[in-house]
Tab-separated table of C-alpha atoms in Angstrom:
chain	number	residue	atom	x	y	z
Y	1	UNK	CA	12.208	21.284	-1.301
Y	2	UNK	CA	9.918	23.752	-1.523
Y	3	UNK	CA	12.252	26.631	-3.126
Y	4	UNK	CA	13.312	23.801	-5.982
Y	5	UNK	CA	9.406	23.567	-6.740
Y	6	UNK	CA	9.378	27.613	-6.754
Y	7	UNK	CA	12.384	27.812	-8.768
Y	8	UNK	CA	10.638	25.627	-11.331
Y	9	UNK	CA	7.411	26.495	-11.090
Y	10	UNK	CA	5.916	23.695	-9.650
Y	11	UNK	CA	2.432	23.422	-8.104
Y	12	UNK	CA	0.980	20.440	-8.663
Y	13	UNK	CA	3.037	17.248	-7.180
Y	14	UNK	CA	2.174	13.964	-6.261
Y	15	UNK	CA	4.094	12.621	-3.091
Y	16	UNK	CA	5.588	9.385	-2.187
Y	17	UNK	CA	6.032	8.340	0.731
Y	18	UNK	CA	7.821	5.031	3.126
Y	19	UNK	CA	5.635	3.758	5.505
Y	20	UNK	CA	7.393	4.547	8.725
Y	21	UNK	CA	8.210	7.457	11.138
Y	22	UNK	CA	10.535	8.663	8.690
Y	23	UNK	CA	7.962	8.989	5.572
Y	24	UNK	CA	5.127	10.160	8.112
Y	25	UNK	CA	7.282	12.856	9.861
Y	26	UNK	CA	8.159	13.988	6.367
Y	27	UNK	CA	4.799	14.215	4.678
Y	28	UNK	CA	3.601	15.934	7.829
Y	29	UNK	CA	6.259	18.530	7.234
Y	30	UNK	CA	6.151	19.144	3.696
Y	31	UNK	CA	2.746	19.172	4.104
Y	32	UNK	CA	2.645	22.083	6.610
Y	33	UNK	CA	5.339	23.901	4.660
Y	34	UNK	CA	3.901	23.714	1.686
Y	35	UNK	CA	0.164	24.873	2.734
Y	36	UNK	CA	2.104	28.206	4.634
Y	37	UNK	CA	3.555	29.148	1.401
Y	38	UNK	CA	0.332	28.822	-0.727
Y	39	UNK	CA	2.693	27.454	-3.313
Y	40	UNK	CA	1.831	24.619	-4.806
Y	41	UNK	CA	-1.176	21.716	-4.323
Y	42	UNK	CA	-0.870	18.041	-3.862
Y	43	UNK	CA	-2.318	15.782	-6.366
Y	44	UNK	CA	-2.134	12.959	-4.205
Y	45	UNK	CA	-0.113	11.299	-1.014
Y	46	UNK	CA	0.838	7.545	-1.617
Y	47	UNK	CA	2.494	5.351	1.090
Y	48	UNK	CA	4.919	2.293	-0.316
Y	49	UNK	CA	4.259	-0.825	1.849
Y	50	UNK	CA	7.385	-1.622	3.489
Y	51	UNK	CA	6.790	-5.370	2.403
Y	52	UNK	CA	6.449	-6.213	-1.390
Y	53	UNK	CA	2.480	-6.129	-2.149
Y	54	UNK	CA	2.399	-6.202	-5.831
Y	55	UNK	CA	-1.385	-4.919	-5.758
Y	56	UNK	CA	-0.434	-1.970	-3.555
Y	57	UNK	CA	2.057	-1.081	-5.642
Y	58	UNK	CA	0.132	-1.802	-8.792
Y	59	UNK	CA	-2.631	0.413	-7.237
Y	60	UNK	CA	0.162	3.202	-6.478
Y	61	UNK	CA	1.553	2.702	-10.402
Y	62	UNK	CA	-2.010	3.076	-11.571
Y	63	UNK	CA	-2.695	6.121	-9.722
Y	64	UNK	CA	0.667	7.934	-10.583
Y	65	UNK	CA	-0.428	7.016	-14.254
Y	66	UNK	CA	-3.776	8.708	-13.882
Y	67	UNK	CA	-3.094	11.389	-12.451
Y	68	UNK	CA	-1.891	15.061	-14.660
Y	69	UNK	CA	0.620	15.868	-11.869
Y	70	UNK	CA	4.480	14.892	-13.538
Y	71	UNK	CA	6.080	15.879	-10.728
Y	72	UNK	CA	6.859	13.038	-7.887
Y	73	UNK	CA	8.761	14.093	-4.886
Y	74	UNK	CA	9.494	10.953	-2.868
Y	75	UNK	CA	9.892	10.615	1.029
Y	76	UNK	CA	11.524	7.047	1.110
Y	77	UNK	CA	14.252	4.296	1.112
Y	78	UNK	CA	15.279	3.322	-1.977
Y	79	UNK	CA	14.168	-0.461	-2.342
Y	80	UNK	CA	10.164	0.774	-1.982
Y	81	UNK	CA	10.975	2.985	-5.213
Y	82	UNK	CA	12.856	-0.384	-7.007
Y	83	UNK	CA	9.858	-2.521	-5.741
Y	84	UNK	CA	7.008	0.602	-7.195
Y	85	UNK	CA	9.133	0.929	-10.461
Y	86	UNK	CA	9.436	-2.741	-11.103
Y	87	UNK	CA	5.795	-3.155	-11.039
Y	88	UNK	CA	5.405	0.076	-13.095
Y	89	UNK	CA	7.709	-0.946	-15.665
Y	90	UNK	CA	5.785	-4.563	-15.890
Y	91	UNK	CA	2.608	-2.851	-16.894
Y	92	UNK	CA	3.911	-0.746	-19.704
Y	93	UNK	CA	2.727	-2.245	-22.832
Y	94	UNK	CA	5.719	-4.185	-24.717
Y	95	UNK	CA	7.426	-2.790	-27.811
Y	96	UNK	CA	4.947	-4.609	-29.821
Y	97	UNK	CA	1.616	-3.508	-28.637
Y	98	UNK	CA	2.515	-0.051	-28.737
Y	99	UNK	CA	2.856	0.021	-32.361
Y	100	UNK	CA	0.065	-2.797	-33.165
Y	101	UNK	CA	-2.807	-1.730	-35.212
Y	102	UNK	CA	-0.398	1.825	-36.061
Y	103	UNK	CA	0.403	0.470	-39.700
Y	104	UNK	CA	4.097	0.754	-39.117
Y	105	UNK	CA	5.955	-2.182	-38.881
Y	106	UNK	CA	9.016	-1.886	-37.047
Protein backbone atom coordinates (compact mmCIF):
# COMPACT_ATOMS: atom_id res chain seq x y z
CA UNK A 1 0.00 0.00 0.00
CA UNK A 2 2.40 2.19 0.92
CA UNK A 3 4.64 2.12 -2.44
CA UNK A 4 1.09 2.85 -4.49
CA UNK A 5 0.81 6.10 -2.20
CA UNK A 6 4.69 6.80 -3.08
CA UNK A 7 4.22 6.09 -6.60
CA UNK A 8 1.48 8.71 -6.62
CA UNK A 9 2.50 10.98 -4.38
CA UNK A 10 0.26 10.58 -1.74
CA UNK A 11 0.55 11.95 1.82
CA UNK A 12 -2.41 12.86 3.12
CA UNK A 13 -5.15 9.85 3.38
CA UNK A 14 -8.02 9.28 5.33
CA UNK A 15 -8.51 5.52 6.41
CA UNK A 16 -11.43 3.30 6.68
CA UNK A 17 -11.65 0.81 8.57
CA UNK A 18 -14.24 -2.65 9.66
CA UNK A 19 -14.73 -2.94 13.08
CA UNK A 20 -13.15 -6.26 13.84
CA UNK A 21 -9.72 -8.01 14.26
CA UNK A 22 -9.32 -7.78 10.70
CA UNK A 23 -9.77 -3.76 10.34
CA UNK A 24 -7.84 -3.29 13.79
CA UNK A 25 -4.85 -5.57 12.86
CA UNK A 26 -4.76 -3.61 9.63
CA UNK A 27 -4.88 -0.03 10.81
CA UNK A 28 -2.31 -1.05 13.40
CA UNK A 29 -0.08 -2.09 10.56
CA UNK A 30 -0.46 0.51 8.11
CA UNK A 31 -0.19 2.65 10.78
CA UNK A 32 3.30 1.50 11.90
CA UNK A 33 4.41 1.23 8.28
CA UNK A 34 3.47 4.25 7.33
CA UNK A 35 5.01 6.38 10.41
CA UNK A 36 8.66 4.26 9.60
CA UNK A 37 8.62 5.60 6.19
CA UNK A 38 7.85 9.29 7.09
CA UNK A 39 5.73 9.16 3.98
CA UNK A 40 2.63 10.32 4.21
CA UNK A 41 0.09 11.63 7.29
CA UNK A 42 -3.33 10.48 8.19
CA UNK A 43 -6.13 12.84 8.02
CA UNK A 44 -8.26 10.76 9.97
CA UNK A 45 -9.05 6.86 11.07
CA UNK A 46 -12.86 5.97 10.82
CA UNK A 47 -14.29 2.57 11.96
CA UNK A 48 -17.71 1.30 9.98
CA UNK A 49 -20.08 -0.23 12.59
CA UNK A 50 -20.52 -3.71 11.67
CA UNK A 51 -24.39 -3.17 12.18
CA UNK A 52 -26.23 -0.47 10.05
CA UNK A 53 -26.21 2.88 12.31
CA UNK A 54 -27.29 5.44 9.90
CA UNK A 55 -25.89 8.29 12.33
CA UNK A 56 -22.49 6.60 12.50
CA UNK A 57 -22.30 6.42 9.14
CA UNK A 58 -23.79 9.82 8.53
CA UNK A 59 -21.13 11.08 11.04
CA UNK A 60 -18.34 9.05 8.97
CA UNK A 61 -19.95 10.67 5.45
CA UNK A 62 -19.78 14.06 7.09
CA UNK A 63 -16.32 13.79 8.15
CA UNK A 64 -14.94 12.30 4.80
CA UNK A 65 -16.79 15.43 3.30
CA UNK A 66 -14.94 17.84 5.53
CA UNK A 67 -11.99 16.82 5.43
CA UNK A 68 -9.12 18.10 2.28
CA UNK A 69 -7.67 14.55 2.22
CA UNK A 70 -9.21 12.79 -1.41
CA UNK A 71 -7.55 9.89 -0.86
CA UNK A 72 -9.53 6.92 1.14
CA UNK A 73 -7.76 3.69 1.59
CA UNK A 74 -10.26 1.26 3.13
CA UNK A 75 -9.53 -1.75 5.55
CA UNK A 76 -12.99 -3.56 5.24
CA UNK A 77 -15.74 -5.95 3.93
CA UNK A 78 -17.56 -4.73 1.34
CA UNK A 79 -21.25 -4.33 2.70
CA UNK A 80 -19.82 -1.53 5.50
CA UNK A 81 -18.61 0.48 2.26
CA UNK A 82 -22.41 -0.19 0.46
CA UNK A 83 -24.00 0.71 3.90
CA UNK A 84 -21.30 4.25 4.24
CA UNK A 85 -21.96 5.04 0.46
CA UNK A 86 -25.67 4.64 0.63
CA UNK A 87 -25.91 7.11 3.32
CA UNK A 88 -23.36 9.34 1.50
CA UNK A 89 -25.13 9.29 -1.63
CA UNK A 90 -28.60 10.21 0.37
CA UNK A 91 -27.11 13.43 1.55
CA UNK A 92 -25.91 14.79 -1.73
CA UNK A 93 -28.16 17.52 -2.68
CA UNK A 94 -30.65 16.36 -5.63
CA UNK A 95 -30.23 17.50 -9.23
CA UNK A 96 -32.43 20.33 -8.44
CA UNK A 97 -30.93 22.07 -5.53
CA UNK A 98 -27.66 22.08 -7.00
CA UNK A 99 -28.60 24.33 -9.70
CA UNK A 100 -31.43 26.39 -7.65
CA UNK A 101 -30.86 30.01 -7.25
CA UNK A 102 -27.76 29.48 -10.30
CA UNK A 103 -30.09 31.17 -13.02
CA UNK A 104 -29.80 28.20 -15.29
CA UNK A 105 -32.63 26.23 -15.80
CA UNK A 106 -31.95 22.86 -16.78
Amino acid sequence: MLQILRRFNWTWVGLLISDDDYGRHAARSFQADLAKSGGGCLAYLEVLPLVKDVAELQRIASIMKKSTSRVVIVFAHQSNMINLMEEALWALPSAGERYQGSGNSY
